[in-house]
Amino acid sequence: MKPNFSLRLRVFNLNYWGIPYLSKHRAERLTRLGDFLNMESFDLALLQEVWSEYDFQYLKQKLSPTYPAAHYFRSGIIGSGLCVFSKHPIQELTQHVYTLNGYPYMIHHGDWFCGKAVGLLVLHLNGLVVNAYVTHLHAEYSRQRDIYLAHRVAQAWELAHFIQCVSLGLQGKWDGGPGATRNVGTPLKQGKNGEGRMPSSPSHTSKKADVVLLCGDLNMHPKDLGCRLLKEWTGLCDAYLEAQDFQGAEDGCTMVPGNCYVSQQDLELFPCGIRIDYVLYKAVSGLCISCKTFKTTTGHDPNHGGPLSDHEALMATLCVRHSPPQQDPSPTSGPGEKSPLTGVLREAWSELGQGMAQARWWATFASYVIGLGLLLLALLCALAAREGAKEVAILLWTPNVGLVLGAGVVYLFHIQEAKGLCRAQAELQHVLGQAKEAQEPDQEREAAPLQGLREGEGLKEQ
Amino acid sequence: MKPNFSLRLRVFNLNYWGIPYLSKHRAERLTRLGDFLNMESFDLALLQEVWSEYDFQYLKQKLSPTYPAAHYFRSGIIGSGLCVFSKHPIQELTQHVYTLNGYPYMIHHGDWFCGKAVGLLVLHLNGLVVNAYVTHLHAEYSRQRDIYLAHRVAQAWELAHFIQCVSLGLQGKWDGGPGATRNVGTPLKQGKNGEGRMPSSPSHTSKKADVVLLCGDLNMHPKDLGCRLLKEWTGLCDAYLEAQDFQGAEDGCTMVPGNCYVSQQDLELFPCGIRIDYVLYKAVSGLCISCKTFKTTTGHDPNHGGPLSDHEALMATLCVRHSPPQQDPSPTSGPGEKSPLTGVLREAWSELGQGMAQARWWATFASYVIGLGLLLLALLCALAAREGAKEVAILLWTPNVGLVLGAGVVYLFHIQEAKGLCRAQAELQHVLGQAKEAQEPDQEREAAPLQGLREGEGLKEQ
């Protein structure tokens, strides 16, 4: 990497609302989207809700001169709806499908069938490794009674954890968590907690990402638990909040009342609109990343035609520059830096616990229904043997078998749901345990049974 | 990291065969396993098939003085069966559940219900980041007619890809793939292909792992496609093959005829035993890792009692030493190094294609059954209206409704299966595309439409 350089990255994000037969003016919007993307020639265009692979293939063909690299992330029964178009070659691709994603019997909501996921593409730009993530979390169908809250929080945690594992790397034992400072990869000896405990790593080790970019429809408002968890844990910055020049809908809203496709029911509680689509970013220590411009559409397409979707499109220009590590601002380096993260981790832990209790309640309920159904089946068998009630018994057999089988599926599903929530909770518990340990005074730590790493029998230092 | 140091790591791996009510002498074997692990005091003990969380809790409590850190990886309906016990604090934890894992209607095989996964734990030992993975892939029930082959290959690819994304990092555009050399993190300018195209990364970037360790029951013989794919892609070394001192079953077998719990049917084709459990490892450039000793049990427990499981336990002592990068052996640095990897990738691509065709066949078949079932239902409705056939029609209603519902589930399942296989195939296709691109002569590459990265409109170099 040359000491004086800059990388300008123009990014486009849109939840395209491409449900075959249901989304209005789909074909016409697709054509206009393709024309716009070709005209603007972004570095990266990341789309959600491209449910039909034919739509992706159409765009891929149309955009191929401007965006030679494209990928459609397949998952679940319908698909993840995620796809990317890149002006630059894609070096690596992967995806992570969320463990929890709604309920199969909520067919009218349909999220379960989609296999919601996060897709990752790795680009090499000017000698930098750019990890770009695109995601779409479970929808919020009712804000007052959100039965999917625990699932969305678990998804946000999985997303944050996945980004951290793949792109951000370890920060030492506990120095306020990965999001405590805005720069990843700060040498561990600089950590406020766990100071000097971990020697710095050999410089020739395989590196993680230099720049992390996350775009997508998070289906969460900026202050929602999952959104805070994601930002606090990863330390990603919100392009709307950081932009030097913003143009677009009021408060950066991405679903606005002026958009003719937006259901007014969705905005009942928020008549001015909601912000649920994001461009988030981060760079390693030694690099300075800033958002030069951030634009959203405002209920119609950028060329003043009809809207491209029921969501607004986001367009960000990011600028990455070299910045020596010692000159980095350390806005969150005080000892209190742990508190917001620890707080939000605890809140998430508790929310997952509630979800788990609910899942177990449903599993128990389903097991009672199975028991009752089996009892009824036995009763129907007995009735069928008697001459008078034979017909009625046979008639009732079908719904009863259906009941038992259905309850069985519900039981298994909620057992799986509880396991998934329990897993996320255990991961949060682990992180909180480390936080607690790091907060203990050094003397206590030295006496703690888990310590003595360097003196361990299996470790020999010559 | 001090220049002259060594890290000795003693690892234990066992597929414990802990199916409640079905596995013989489970409680007694568990007690002996706990005693043995306490006595030996390994650095890490990684177990598979601990299906009951009570068994894990029992071990956790029993082992807590020797192994203060423990984790149970929860997934699916039953669980992943994976757990770990560590003498050293666990810094980070995560898991990845495989997309494809058998069929729900193969209840007697049961793999689908387990949620087979790979678990990762990150340890900090002597200033090194050690990423230890534990996994268990789908079982092979019939070697002659293995209906799960495509799933196992997809799992092996997901496993290899997951390890690469989390622990190994990028190796440049295509320098023979991640497994082309035995050391990860070799500066990119040293790559044989793609030479000088990527400048080396800033040294302060967050690092990936220094040492990667993978233990588990892969349910694959050493020469099987998935096993070769995993080893070639990740460059992991096989402890059995590399061990300086080996003691144990002939040919390193991990299911041997002398074990009283082994079903002789499983060893019908291989009367001397099979090797399907592995300890694989790798270190970054600058570190030299070797396997000092490798032991397996031989059909009875290490203290000459009954066997601990139907699988043999593996015990490896690994030694990590400092080794300057220039002194590293480069056994696979010739230009032909790409061939075995490219070959195995193509083989996997083709195997996944066959699996996909099979999945689509089943989906089509299920859709015909649905059509037929609906036709029959209409016919039964018509019959029910006629006086003579009323009873028969009502009696046939139940199995017919069941048929339609069942076929619906089978249809959806195989559509999802085809999507999962298609995803893995697309990832392989991407990698093979890069290989092809890298093999083209430099002149052609320069003229290729995907090139011109540095001259891209969005990128500005000052």
JSON list of C-alpha atoms in Angstrom, two decimals, chain A residues 181-339:
[
{"chain": "A", "resi": 181, "resn": "THR", "atom": "CA", "xyz": [-12.89, 1.73, 19.23]},
{"chain": "A", "resi": 182, "resn": "ARG", "atom": "CA", "xyz": [-13.63, 2.61, 15.65]},
{"chain": "A", "resi": 183, "resn": "ASN", "atom": "CA", "xyz": [-10.50, 0.97, 14.35]},
{"chain": "A", "resi": 184, "resn": "VAL", "atom": "CA", "xyz": [-9.97, -2.73, 14.26]},
{"chain": "A", "resi": 185, "resn": "GLY", "atom": "CA", "xyz": [-6.55, -4.22, 14.59]},
{"chain": "A", "resi": 186, "resn": "THR", "atom": "CA", "xyz": [-5.22, -1.76, 17.13]},
{"chain": "A", "resi": 187, "resn": "PRO", "atom": "CA", "xyz": [-2.20, -3.50, 18.63]},
{"chain": "A", "resi": 188, "resn": "LEU", "atom": "CA", "xyz": [-3.35, -5.39, 21.66]},
{"chain": "A", "resi": 189, "resn": "LYS", "atom": "CA", "xyz": [-0.87, -3.74, 23.99]},
{"chain": "A", "resi": 190, "resn": "GLN", "atom": "CA", "xyz": [-2.79, -0.52, 23.47]},
{"chain": "A", "resi": 191, "resn": "GLY", "atom": "CA", "xyz": [-5.98, -2.04, 24.87]},
{"chain": "A", "resi": 192, "resn": "LYS", "atom": "CA", "xyz": [-7.28, -0.35, 27.98]},
{"chain": "A", "resi": 193, "resn": "ASN", "atom": "CA", "xyz": [-8.15, -3.65, 29.62]},
{"chain": "A", "resi": 194, "resn": "GLY", "atom": "CA", "xyz": [-6.05, -6.72, 29.25]},
{"chain": "A", "resi": 195, "resn": "GLU", "atom": "CA", "xyz": [-3.08, -4.38, 28.81]},
{"chain": "A", "resi": 196, "resn": "GLY", "atom": "CA", "xyz": [0.11, -6.14, 27.95]},
{"chain": "A", "resi": 197, "resn": "ARG", "atom": "CA", "xyz": [-1.41, -9.56, 28.38]},
{"chain": "A", "resi": 198, "resn": "MET", "atom": "CA", "xyz": [-1.25, -10.45, 24.73]},
{"chain": "A", "resi": 199, "resn": "PRO", "atom": "CA", "xyz": [1.91, -9.81, 22.77]},
{"chain": "A", "resi": 200, "resn": "SER", "atom": "CA", "xyz": [1.33, -8.34, 19.33]},
{"chain": "A", "resi": 201, "resn": "SER", "atom": "CA", "xyz": [0.92, -10.84, 16.53]},
{"chain": "A", "resi": 202, "resn": "PRO", "atom": "CA", "xyz": [3.50, -11.65, 13.91]},
{"chain": "A", "resi": 203, "resn": "SER", "atom": "CA", "xyz": [3.10, -9.20, 11.06]},
{"chain": "A", "resi": 204, "resn": "HIS", "atom": "CA", "xyz": [3.18, -11.90, 8.40]},
{"chain": "A", "resi": 205, "resn": "THR", "atom": "CA", "xyz": [-0.02, -13.53, 9.58]},
{"chain": "A", "resi": 206, "resn": "SER", "atom": "CA", "xyz": [-2.92, -13.66, 7.13]},
{"chain": "A", "resi": 207, "resn": "LYS", "atom": "CA", "xyz": [-4.87, -10.50, 7.47]},
{"chain": "A", "resi": 208, "resn": "LYS", "atom": "CA", "xyz": [-8.55, -9.90, 7.82]},
{"chain": "A", "resi": 209, "resn": "ALA", "atom": "CA", "xyz": [-10.29, -7.01, 6.05]},
{"chain": "A", "resi": 210, "resn": "ASP", "atom": "CA", "xyz": [-9.01, -3.45, 5.69]},
{"chain": "A", "resi": 211, "resn": "VAL", "atom": "CA", "xyz": [-12.44, -2.02, 4.98]},
{"chain": "A", "resi": 212, "resn": "VAL", "atom": "CA", "xyz": [-15.75, -3.49, 6.09]},
{"chain": "A", "resi": 213, "resn": "LEU", "atom": "CA", "xyz": [-18.98, -2.40, 4.45]},
{"chain": "A", "resi": 214, "resn": "LEU", "atom": "CA", "xyz": [-22.45, -3.58, 5.42]},
{"chain": "A", "resi": 215, "resn": "CYS", "atom": "CA", "xyz": [-25.50, -2.67, 3.38]},
{"chain": "A", "resi": 216, "resn": "GLY", "atom": "CA", "xyz": [-29.01, -3.89, 3.56]},
{"chain": "A", "resi": 217, "resn": "ASP", "atom": "CA", "xyz": [-32.50, -3.82, 4.95]},
{"chain": "A", "resi": 218, "resn": "LEU", "atom": "CA", "xyz": [-32.11, -4.52, 8.66]},
{"chain": "A", "resi": 219, "resn": "ASN", "atom": "CA", "xyz": [-35.84, -4.08, 9.34]},
{"chain": "A", "resi": 220, "resn": "MET", "atom": "CA", "xyz": [-34.85, -2.20, 12.49]},
{"chain": "A", "resi": 221, "resn": "HIS", "atom": "CA", "xyz": [-35.05, 1.46, 13.46]},
{"chain": "A", "resi": 222, "resn": "PRO", "atom": "CA", "xyz": [-31.74, 3.05, 14.46]},
{"chain": "A", "resi": 223, "resn": "LYS", "atom": "CA", "xyz": [-32.47, 2.84, 18.20]},
{"chain": "A", "resi": 224, "resn": "ASP", "atom": "CA", "xyz": [-33.81, -0.71, 18.12]},
{"chain": "A", "resi": 225, "resn": "LEU", "atom": "CA", "xyz": [-32.00, -3.30, 20.23]},
{"chain": "A", "resi": 226, "resn": "GLY", "atom": "CA", "xyz": [-30.66, -5.35, 17.31]},
{"chain": "A", "resi": 227, "resn": "CYS", "atom": "CA", "xyz": [-29.36, -2.25, 15.55]},
{"chain": "A", "resi": 228, "resn": "ARG", "atom": "CA", "xyz": [-27.57, -1.04, 18.66]},
{"chain": "A", "resi": 229, "resn": "LEU", "atom": "CA", "xyz": [-26.15, -4.50, 19.27]},
{"chain": "A", "resi": 230, "resn": "LEU", "atom": "CA", "xyz": [-24.81, -4.70, 15.72]},
{"chain": "A", "resi": 231, "resn": "LYS", "atom": "CA", "xyz": [-23.24, -1.24, 15.82]},
{"chain": "A", "resi": 232, "resn": "GLU", "atom": "CA", "xyz": [-21.80, -1.56, 19.32]},
{"chain": "A", "resi": 233, "resn": "TRP", "atom": "CA", "xyz": [-20.32, -5.01, 18.72]},
{"chain": "A", "resi": 234, "resn": "THR", "atom": "CA", "xyz": [-18.79, -4.33, 15.32]},
{"chain": "A", "resi": 235, "resn": "GLY", "atom": "CA", "xyz": [-18.06, -0.62, 15.71]},
{"chain": "A", "resi": 236, "resn": "LEU", "atom": "CA", "xyz": [-19.53, 0.05, 12.27]},
{"chain": "A", "resi": 237, "resn": "CYS", "atom": "CA", "xyz": [-20.39, 3.68, 11.48]},
{"chain": "A", "resi": 238, "resn": "ASP", "atom": "CA", "xyz": [-23.73, 4.75, 10.06]},
{"chain": "A", "resi": 239, "resn": "ALA", "atom": "CA", "xyz": [-23.21, 6.49, 6.70]},
{"chain": "A", "resi": 240, "resn": "TYR", "atom": "CA", "xyz": [-26.33, 8.64, 7.18]},
{"chain": "A", "resi": 241, "resn": "LEU", "atom": "CA", "xyz": [-25.11, 9.95, 10.54]},
{"chain": "A", "resi": 242, "resn": "GLU", "atom": "CA", "xyz": [-21.50, 10.47, 9.42]},
{"chain": "A", "resi": 243, "resn": "ALA", "atom": "CA", "xyz": [-22.08, 11.87, 5.92]},
{"chain": "A", "resi": 244, "resn": "GLN", "atom": "CA", "xyz": [-20.45, 15.21, 5.19]},
{"chain": "A", "resi": 245, "resn": "ASP", "atom": "CA", "xyz": [-23.13, 15.96, 2.62]},
{"chain": "A", "resi": 246, "resn": "PHE", "atom": "CA", "xyz": [-26.59, 14.46, 2.89]},
{"chain": "A", "resi": 247, "resn": "GLN", "atom": "CA", "xyz": [-29.38, 14.79, 0.36]},
{"chain": "A", "resi": 248, "resn": "GLY", "atom": "CA", "xyz": [-32.60, 12.86, 0.56]},
{"chain": "A", "resi": 249, "resn": "ALA", "atom": "CA", "xyz": [-35.64, 12.05, 2.60]},
{"chain": "A", "resi": 250, "resn": "GLU", "atom": "CA", "xyz": [-36.19, 13.72, 5.95]},
{"chain": "A", "resi": 251, "resn": "ASP", "atom": "CA", "xyz": [-34.26, 12.02, 8.79]},
{"chain": "A", "resi": 252, "resn": "GLY", "atom": "CA", "xyz": [-32.74, 9.69, 6.22]},
{"chain": "A", "resi": 253, "resn": "CYS", "atom": "CA", "xyz": [-35.95, 7.68, 6.09]},
{"chain": "A", "resi": 254, "resn": "THR", "atom": "CA", "xyz": [-35.97, 4.76, 3.70]},
{"chain": "A", "resi": 255, "resn": "MET", "atom": "CA", "xyz": [-39.72, 4.13, 3.75]},
{"chain": "A", "resi": 256, "resn": "VAL", "atom": "CA", "xyz": [-41.52, 7.42, 3.24]},
{"chain": "A", "resi": 257, "resn": "PRO", "atom": "CA", "xyz": [-45.19, 8.36, 2.96]},
{"chain": "A", "resi": 258, "resn": "GLY", "atom": "CA", "xyz": [-44.55, 10.04, -0.41]},
{"chain": "A", "resi": 259, "resn": "ASN", "atom": "CA", "xyz": [-43.72, 6.68, -2.01]},
{"chain": "A", "resi": 260, "resn": "CYS", "atom": "CA", "xyz": [-46.86, 5.44, -3.76]},
{"chain": "A", "resi": 261, "resn": "TYR", "atom": "CA", "xyz": [-45.96, 1.78, -3.12]},
{"chain": "A", "resi": 262, "resn": "VAL", "atom": "CA", "xyz": [-45.65, 2.15, 0.65]},
{"chain": "A", "resi": 263, "resn": "SER", "atom": "CA", "xyz": [-48.58, 0.75, 2.57]},
{"chain": "A", "resi": 264, "resn": "GLN", "atom": "CA", "xyz": [-49.87, 3.54, 4.82]},
{"chain": "A", "resi": 265, "resn": "GLN", "atom": "CA", "xyz": [-50.53, 0.86, 7.44]},
{"chain": "A", "resi": 266, "resn": "ASP", "atom": "CA", "xyz": [-46.76, 0.33, 7.78]},
{"chain": "A", "resi": 267, "resn": "LEU", "atom": "CA", "xyz": [-46.30, 4.00, 8.60]},
{"chain": "A", "resi": 268, "resn": "GLU", "atom": "CA", "xyz": [-49.30, 4.28, 10.92]},
{"chain": "A", "resi": 269, "resn": "LEU", "atom": "CA", "xyz": [-47.11, 4.93, 13.96]},
{"chain": "A", "resi": 270, "resn": "PHE", "atom": "CA", "xyz": [-44.50, 6.92, 12.05]},
{"chain": "A", "resi": 271, "resn": "PRO", "atom": "CA", "xyz": [-46.28, 9.23, 9.62]},
{"chain": "A", "resi": 272, "resn": "CYS", "atom": "CA", "xyz": [-43.03, 10.91, 8.56]},
{"chain": "A", "resi": 273, "resn": "GLY", "atom": "CA", "xyz": [-41.41, 7.62, 7.57]},
{"chain": "A", "resi": 274, "resn": "ILE", "atom": "CA", "xyz": [-38.98, 5.08, 9.02]},
{"chain": "A", "resi": 275, "resn": "ARG", "atom": "CA", "xyz": [-35.28, 4.37, 8.54]},
{"chain": "A", "resi": 276, "resn": "ILE", "atom": "CA", "xyz": [-34.65, 0.64, 8.27]},
{"chain": "A", "resi": 277, "resn": "ASP", "atom": "CA", "xyz": [-32.13, 0.40, 5.38]},
{"chain": "A", "resi": 278, "resn": "TYR", "atom": "CA", "xyz": [-28.50, 1.18, 6.11]},
{"chain": "A", "resi": 279, "resn": "VAL", "atom": "CA", "xyz": [-25.03, 1.67, 4.76]},
{"chain": "A", "resi": 280, "resn": "LEU", "atom": "CA", "xyz": [-22.54, 0.96, 7.56]},
{"chain": "A", "resi": 281, "resn": "TYR", "atom": "CA", "xyz": [-18.76, 0.98, 7.27]},
{"chain": "A", "resi": 282, "resn": "LYS", "atom": "CA", "xyz": [-15.46, 0.74, 9.10]},
{"chain": "A", "resi": 283, "resn": "ALA", "atom": "CA", "xyz": [-11.74, 0.68, 8.33]},
{"chain": "A", "resi": 284, "resn": "VAL", "atom": "CA", "xyz": [-8.74, -0.73, 10.14]},
{"chain": "A", "resi": 285, "resn": "SER", "atom": "CA", "xyz": [-6.35, 1.32, 12.19]},
{"chain": "A", "resi": 286, "resn": "GLY", "atom": "CA", "xyz": [-3.96, 3.08, 9.83]},
{"chain": "A", "resi": 287, "resn": "LEU", "atom": "CA", "xyz": [-6.78, 3.89, 7.47]},
{"chain": "A", "resi": 288, "resn": "CYS", "atom": "CA", "xyz": [-9.30, 6.67, 7.75]},
{"chain": "A", "resi": 289, "resn": "ILE", "atom": "CA", "xyz": [-12.71, 6.14, 6.20]},
{"chain": "A", "resi": 290, "resn": "SER", "atom": "CA", "xyz": [-15.28, 8.86, 5.73]},
{"chain": "A", "resi": 291, "resn": "CYS", "atom": "CA", "xyz": [-18.61, 9.27, 3.99]},
{"chain": "A", "resi": 292, "resn": "LYS", "atom": "CA", "xyz": [-18.33, 12.17, 1.55]},
{"chain": "A", "resi": 293, "resn": "THR", "atom": "CA", "xyz": [-21.89, 12.10, 0.26]},
{"chain": "A", "resi": 294, "resn": "PHE", "atom": "CA", "xyz": [-24.99, 10.18, 1.19]},
{"chain": "A", "resi": 295, "resn": "LYS", "atom": "CA", "xyz": [-28.15, 10.31, -0.85]},
{"chain": "A", "resi": 296, "resn": "THR", "atom": "CA", "xyz": [-31.52, 8.65, -0.67]},
{"chain": "A", "resi": 297, "resn": "THR", "atom": "CA", "xyz": [-34.29, 8.75, -3.22]},
{"chain": "A", "resi": 298, "resn": "THR", "atom": "CA", "xyz": [-37.40, 10.52, -1.97]},
{"chain": "A", "resi": 299, "resn": "GLY", "atom": "CA", "xyz": [-40.39, 8.52, -3.06]},
{"chain": "A", "resi": 300, "resn": "HIS", "atom": "CA", "xyz": [-39.65, 8.62, -6.77]},
{"chain": "A", "resi": 301, "resn": "ASP", "atom": "CA", "xyz": [-36.79, 7.40, -8.91]},
{"chain": "A", "resi": 302, "resn": "PRO", "atom": "CA", "xyz": [-33.62, 9.50, -9.16]},
{"chain": "A", "resi": 303, "resn": "ASN", "atom": "CA", "xyz": [-34.73, 10.76, -12.60]},
{"chain": "A", "resi": 304, "resn": "HIS", "atom": "CA", "xyz": [-38.04, 11.89, -11.14]},
{"chain": "A", "resi": 305, "resn": "GLY", "atom": "CA", "xyz": [-40.06, 8.99, -12.49]},
{"chain": "A", "resi": 306, "resn": "GLY", "atom": "CA", "xyz": [-42.07, 6.57, -10.34]},
{"chain": "A", "resi": 307, "resn": "PRO", "atom": "CA", "xyz": [-40.33, 5.01, -7.36]},
{"chain": "A", "resi": 308, "resn": "LEU", "atom": "CA", "xyz": [-37.84, 2.15, -7.91]},
{"chain": "A", "resi": 309, "resn": "SER", "atom": "CA", "xyz": [-39.34, 0.21, -5.00]},
{"chain": "A", "resi": 310, "resn": "ASP", "atom": "CA", "xyz": [-41.40, 0.64, -1.85]},
{"chain": "A", "resi": 311, "resn": "HIS", "atom": "CA", "xyz": [-38.06, 1.29, -0.10]},
{"chain": "A", "resi": 312, "resn": "GLU", "atom": "CA", "xyz": [-35.82, 4.22, -0.95]},
{"chain": "A", "resi": 313, "resn": "ALA", "atom": "CA", "xyz": [-32.46, 3.61, -2.61]},
{"chain": "A", "resi": 314, "resn": "LEU", "atom": "CA", "xyz": [-29.29, 4.59, -0.74]},
{"chain": "A", "resi": 315, "resn": "MET", "atom": "CA", "xyz": [-26.21, 5.96, -2.47]},
{"chain": "A", "resi": 316, "resn": "ALA", "atom": "CA", "xyz": [-23.00, 6.59, -0.56]},
{"chain": "A", "resi": 317, "resn": "THR", "atom": "CA", "xyz": [-19.58, 7.81, -1.60]},
{"chain": "A", "resi": 318, "resn": "LEU", "atom": "CA", "xyz": [-16.96, 6.57, 0.82]},
{"chain": "A", "resi": 319, "resn": "CYS", "atom": "CA", "xyz": [-13.40, 7.77, 0.89]},
{"chain": "A", "resi": 320, "resn": "VAL", "atom": "CA", "xyz": [-10.56, 5.72, 2.40]},
{"chain": "A", "resi": 321, "resn": "ARG", "atom": "CA", "xyz": [-7.26, 7.43, 3.09]},
{"chain": "A", "resi": 322, "resn": "HIS", "atom": "CA", "xyz": [-4.03, 6.52, 4.75]},
{"chain": "A", "resi": 323, "resn": "SER", "atom": "CA", "xyz": [-3.76, 7.71, 8.31]},
{"chain": "A", "resi": 324, "resn": "PRO", "atom": "CA", "xyz": [-0.90, 6.77, 10.64]},
{"chain": "A", "resi": 325, "resn": "PRO", "atom": "CA", "xyz": [-2.24, 4.86, 13.68]},
{"chain": "A", "resi": 326, "resn": "GLN", "atom": "CA", "xyz": [-0.88, 7.37, 16.20]},
{"chain": "A", "resi": 327, "resn": "GLN", "atom": "CA", "xyz": [-2.91, 10.13, 14.58]},
{"chain": "A", "resi": 328, "resn": "ASP", "atom": "CA", "xyz": [-6.16, 8.22, 14.88]},
{"chain": "A", "resi": 329, "resn": "PRO", "atom": "CA", "xyz": [-8.79, 9.85, 17.01]},
{"chain": "A", "resi": 330, "resn": "SER", "atom": "CA", "xyz": [-9.73, 7.71, 20.00]},
{"chain": "A", "resi": 331, "resn": "PRO", "atom": "CA", "xyz": [-13.19, 8.98, 20.75]},
{"chain": "A", "resi": 332, "resn": "THR", "atom": "CA", "xyz": [-14.15, 6.05, 22.94]},
{"chain": "A", "resi": 333, "resn": "SER", "atom": "CA", "xyz": [-10.97, 5.32, 24.82]},
{"chain": "A", "resi": 334, "resn": "GLY", "atom": "CA", "xyz": [-12.15, 6.22, 28.32]},
{"chain": "A", "resi": 335, "resn": "PRO", "atom": "CA", "xyz": [-12.72, 3.56, 30.95]},
{"chain": "A", "resi": 336, "resn": "GLY", "atom": "CA", "xyz": [-16.47, 3.98, 30.57]},
{"chain": "A", "resi": 337, "resn": "GLU", "atom": "CA", "xyz": [-16.32, 2.74, 27.01]},
{"chain": "A", "resi": 338, "resn": "LYS", "atom": "CA", "xyz": [-17.46, -0.72, 27.96]},
{"chain": "A", "resi": 339, "resn": "SER", "atom": "CA", "xyz": [-20.75, 0.34, 29.46]}
]
